[in-house]
Coordinates of C-alpha atoms in Angstrom, one line a residue:
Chain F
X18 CA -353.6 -96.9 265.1
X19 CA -353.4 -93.6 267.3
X20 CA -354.6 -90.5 265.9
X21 CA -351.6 -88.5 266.1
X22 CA -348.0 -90.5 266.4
X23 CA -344.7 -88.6 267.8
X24 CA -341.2 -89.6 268.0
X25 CA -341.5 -89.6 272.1
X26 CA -337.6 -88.8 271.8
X27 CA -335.7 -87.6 274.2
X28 CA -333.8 -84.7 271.7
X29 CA -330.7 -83.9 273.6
X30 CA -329.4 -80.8 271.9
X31 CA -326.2 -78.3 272.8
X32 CA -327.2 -74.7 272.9
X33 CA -327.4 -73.2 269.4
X34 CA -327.6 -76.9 267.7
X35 CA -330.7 -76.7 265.1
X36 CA -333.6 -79.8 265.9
X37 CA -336.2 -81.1 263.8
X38 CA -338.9 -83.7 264.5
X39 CA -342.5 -84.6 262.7
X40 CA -345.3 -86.4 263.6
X41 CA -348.0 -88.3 261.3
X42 CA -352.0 -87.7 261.4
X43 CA -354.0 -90.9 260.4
X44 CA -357.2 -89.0 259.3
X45 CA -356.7 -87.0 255.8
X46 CA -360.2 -84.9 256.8
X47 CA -358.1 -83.4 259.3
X48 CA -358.2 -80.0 258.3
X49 CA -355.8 -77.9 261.2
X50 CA -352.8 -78.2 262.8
X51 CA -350.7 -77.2 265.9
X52 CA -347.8 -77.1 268.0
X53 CA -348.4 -77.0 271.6
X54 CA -345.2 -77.0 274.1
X55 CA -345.8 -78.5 277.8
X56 CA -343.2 -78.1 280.5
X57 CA -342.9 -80.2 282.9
X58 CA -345.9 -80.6 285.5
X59 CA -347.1 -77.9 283.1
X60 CA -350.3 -77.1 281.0
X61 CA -350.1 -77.1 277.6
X62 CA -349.6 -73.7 275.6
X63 CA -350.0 -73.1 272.2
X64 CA -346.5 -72.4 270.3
X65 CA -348.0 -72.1 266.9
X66 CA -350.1 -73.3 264.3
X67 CA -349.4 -74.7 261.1
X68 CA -350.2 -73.5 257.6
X69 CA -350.5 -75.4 254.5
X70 CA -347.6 -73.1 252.9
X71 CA -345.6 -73.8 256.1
X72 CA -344.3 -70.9 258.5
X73 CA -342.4 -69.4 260.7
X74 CA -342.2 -67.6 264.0
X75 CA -338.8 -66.4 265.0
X76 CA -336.5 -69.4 265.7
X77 CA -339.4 -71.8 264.8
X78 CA -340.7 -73.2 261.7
X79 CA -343.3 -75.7 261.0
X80 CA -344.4 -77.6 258.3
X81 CA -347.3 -79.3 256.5
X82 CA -347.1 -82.1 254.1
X83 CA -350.6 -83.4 253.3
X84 CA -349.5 -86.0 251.1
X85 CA -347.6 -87.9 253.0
X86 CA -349.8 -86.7 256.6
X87 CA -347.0 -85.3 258.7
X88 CA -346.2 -81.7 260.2
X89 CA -342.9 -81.0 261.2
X90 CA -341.6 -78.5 263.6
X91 CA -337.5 -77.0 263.9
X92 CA -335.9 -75.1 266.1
X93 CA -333.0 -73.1 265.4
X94 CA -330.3 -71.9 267.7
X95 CA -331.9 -73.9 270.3
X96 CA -331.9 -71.8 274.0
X97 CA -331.9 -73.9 277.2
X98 CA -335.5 -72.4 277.7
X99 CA -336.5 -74.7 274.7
X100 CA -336.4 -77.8 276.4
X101 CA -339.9 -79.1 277.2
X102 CA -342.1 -81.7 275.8
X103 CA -343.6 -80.5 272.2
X104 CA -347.3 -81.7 271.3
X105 CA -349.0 -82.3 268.2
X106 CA -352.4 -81.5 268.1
X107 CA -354.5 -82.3 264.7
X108 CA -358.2 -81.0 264.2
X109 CA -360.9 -81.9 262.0
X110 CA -362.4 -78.8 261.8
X111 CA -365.0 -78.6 264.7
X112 CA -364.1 -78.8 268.2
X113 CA -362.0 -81.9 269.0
X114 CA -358.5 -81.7 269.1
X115 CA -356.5 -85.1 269.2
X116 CA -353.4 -84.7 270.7
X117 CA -349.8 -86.6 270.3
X118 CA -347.9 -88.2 273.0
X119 CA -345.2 -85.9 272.4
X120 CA -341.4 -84.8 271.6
X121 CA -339.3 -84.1 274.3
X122 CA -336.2 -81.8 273.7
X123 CA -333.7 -81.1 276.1
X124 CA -331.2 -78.9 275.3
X125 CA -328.5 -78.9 277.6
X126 CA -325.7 -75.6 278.1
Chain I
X27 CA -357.0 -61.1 282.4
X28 CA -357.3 -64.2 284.4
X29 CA -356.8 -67.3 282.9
X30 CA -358.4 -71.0 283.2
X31 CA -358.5 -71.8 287.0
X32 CA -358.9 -75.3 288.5
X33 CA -359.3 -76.8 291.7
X34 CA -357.8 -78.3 293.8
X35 CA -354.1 -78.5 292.3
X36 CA -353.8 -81.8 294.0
X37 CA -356.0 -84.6 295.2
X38 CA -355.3 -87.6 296.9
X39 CA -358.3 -89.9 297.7
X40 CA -359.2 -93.4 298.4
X41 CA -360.4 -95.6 296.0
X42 CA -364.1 -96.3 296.3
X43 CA -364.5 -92.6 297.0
X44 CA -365.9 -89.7 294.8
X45 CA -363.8 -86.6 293.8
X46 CA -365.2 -83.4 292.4
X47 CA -362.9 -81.2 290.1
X48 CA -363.7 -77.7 289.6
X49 CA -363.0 -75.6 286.3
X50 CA -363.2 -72.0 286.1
X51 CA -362.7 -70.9 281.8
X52 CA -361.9 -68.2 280.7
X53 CA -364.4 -65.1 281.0
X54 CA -366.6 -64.8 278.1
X55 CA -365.5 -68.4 276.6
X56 CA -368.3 -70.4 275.8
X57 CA -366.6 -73.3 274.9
X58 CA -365.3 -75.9 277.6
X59 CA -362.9 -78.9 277.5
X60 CA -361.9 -81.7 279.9
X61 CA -359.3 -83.6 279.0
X62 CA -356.9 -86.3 280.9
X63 CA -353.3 -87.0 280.8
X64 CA -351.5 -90.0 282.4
X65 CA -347.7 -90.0 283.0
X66 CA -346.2 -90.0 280.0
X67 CA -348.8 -90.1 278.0
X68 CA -350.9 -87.3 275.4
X69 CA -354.2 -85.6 276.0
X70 CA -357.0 -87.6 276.1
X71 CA -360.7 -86.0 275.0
X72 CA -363.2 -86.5 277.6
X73 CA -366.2 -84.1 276.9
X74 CA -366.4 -80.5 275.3
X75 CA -369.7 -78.1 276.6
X76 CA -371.4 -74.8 274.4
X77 CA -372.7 -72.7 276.8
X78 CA -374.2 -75.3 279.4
X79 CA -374.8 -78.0 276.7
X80 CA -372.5 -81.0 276.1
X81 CA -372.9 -82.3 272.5
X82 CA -369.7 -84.7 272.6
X83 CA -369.8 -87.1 275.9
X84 CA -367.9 -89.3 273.7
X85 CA -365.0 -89.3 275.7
X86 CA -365.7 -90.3 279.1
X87 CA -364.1 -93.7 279.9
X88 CA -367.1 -94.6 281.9
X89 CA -370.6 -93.8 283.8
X90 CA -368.6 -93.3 286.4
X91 CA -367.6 -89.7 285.4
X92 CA -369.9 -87.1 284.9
X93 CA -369.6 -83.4 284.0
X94 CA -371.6 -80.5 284.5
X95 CA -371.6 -76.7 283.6
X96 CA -373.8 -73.9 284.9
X97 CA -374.1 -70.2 284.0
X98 CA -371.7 -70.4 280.8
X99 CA -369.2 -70.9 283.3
X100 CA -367.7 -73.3 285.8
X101 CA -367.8 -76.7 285.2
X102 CA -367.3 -79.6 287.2
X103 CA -365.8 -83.3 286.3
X104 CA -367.4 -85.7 289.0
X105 CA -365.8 -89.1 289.3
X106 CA -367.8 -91.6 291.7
X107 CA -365.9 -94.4 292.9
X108 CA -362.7 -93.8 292.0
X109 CA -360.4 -96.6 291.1
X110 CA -356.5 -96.4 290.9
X111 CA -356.6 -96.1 287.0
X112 CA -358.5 -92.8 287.4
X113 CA -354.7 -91.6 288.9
X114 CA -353.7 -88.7 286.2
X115 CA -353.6 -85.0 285.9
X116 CA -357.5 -84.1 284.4
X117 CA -356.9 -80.5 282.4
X118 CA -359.6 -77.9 281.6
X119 CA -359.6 -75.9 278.1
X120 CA -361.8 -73.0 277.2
X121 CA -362.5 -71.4 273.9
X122 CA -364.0 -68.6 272.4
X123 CA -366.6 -70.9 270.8
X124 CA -367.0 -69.4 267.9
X125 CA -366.1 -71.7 265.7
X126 CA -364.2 -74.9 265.2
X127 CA -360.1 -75.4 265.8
X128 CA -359.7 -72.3 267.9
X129 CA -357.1 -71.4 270.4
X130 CA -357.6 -73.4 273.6
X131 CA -356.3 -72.0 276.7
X132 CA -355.6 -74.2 279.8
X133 CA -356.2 -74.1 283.0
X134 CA -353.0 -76.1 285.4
X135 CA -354.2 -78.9 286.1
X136 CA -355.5 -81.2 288.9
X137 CA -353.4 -84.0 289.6
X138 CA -355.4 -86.9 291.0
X139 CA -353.7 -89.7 292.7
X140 CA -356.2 -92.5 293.9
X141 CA -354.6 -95.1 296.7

């Protein structure tokens, strides 16, 4: 079983539609989390990390569930400049991140 | 400032043949990532350096790739031999390295095609 498991998608969204999509960790030590966004023939960036109380960070919010091992990310009013490929990145607490396939959203005008 | 550097952007070799990819981090990061990413597919560890040391090796697919790192700085990922299943884009990450699940900041890639 892969570390980190995605919904590989595609999300094809209008402009201004909200989108949601998780992914599940297989190891409970894991101890941080992450969204990372890659556009195409891009490196990955970090978009945010993810709290145990859940945040936000403008139109994004992401969420923890340690119970059931899944983080969650949504987008509201999606923008056209929101389509790429989102990454979940899990971390045990030293220096290895393991990394998800990916989502990818498009969001089309 | 600057961010990660890597070179070349693109390489096309032969298989059989060795490549050399180059990694410049972040100034002042002390921690250094190679990681590999075939079409389609996520991230895939390879080896993380402290300083010039690499504690984790874990990831290299085999002793066909080797990595080095001098003065706190660049590193390079050495593949001898190449073979067609090497083909992928190989990403360098740096990090402050002061302490576990920080911020890693990539370079762009090099995208390695082997014929």
């Amino acid at each position: 079983r892969k570390e980190v498991e995605q919904d590989p998608g595609p999300f094809n969204v209008p402009e201004g539609a909200t989108v949601a999509f998780n992914c599940t960790y297989s190891n409970s030590a894991s101890q941080s989390f992450f969204w990372y966004r890659q556009d195409c023939r891009k490196e990955p960036k970090l978009l945010m990390s993810v709290y145990s109380s859940g945040n936000e960070d403008g139109r994004f919010t992401a969420q923890l569930n340690r119970a059931s091992q899944y983080i969650s990310l949504l987008i509201r009013d999606s923008k056209l400049s929101d389509s790429a490929t989102y990454l979940c990145v899990v971390n045990r607490n030293d220096y290895k991140l393991s990394f998800g396939a990916g989502t990818t959203v498009t969001v089309r005008a | 400032g600057a961010g990660v550097s890597q070179s070349p952007s693109n390489k096309v070799t032969e298989k059989g043949k060795d490549v050399e990819l180059r990694c410049d981090p972040i100034s002042g990061h002390t921690a250094l990532y190679w990681y590999r990413q075939r079409l389609g597919q996520g991230l895939e560890f390879l080896i993380y350096f402290q300083g010039n040391s690499a504690p984790d090796k874990s990831g290299l697919p085999s002793d066909r790739f080797s990595a080095e790192r001098t003065g706190e700085s660049v590193s390079t990922l050495t593949i001898q031999r190449t073979q067609q299943e090497d083909s992928a884009v190989y990403l360098c990450a740096s990090s402050l390295g002061l302490r576990g699940a920080e911020t890693q900041y990539f370079g762009p890639g090099t995208r390695l095609l082997v014929l």
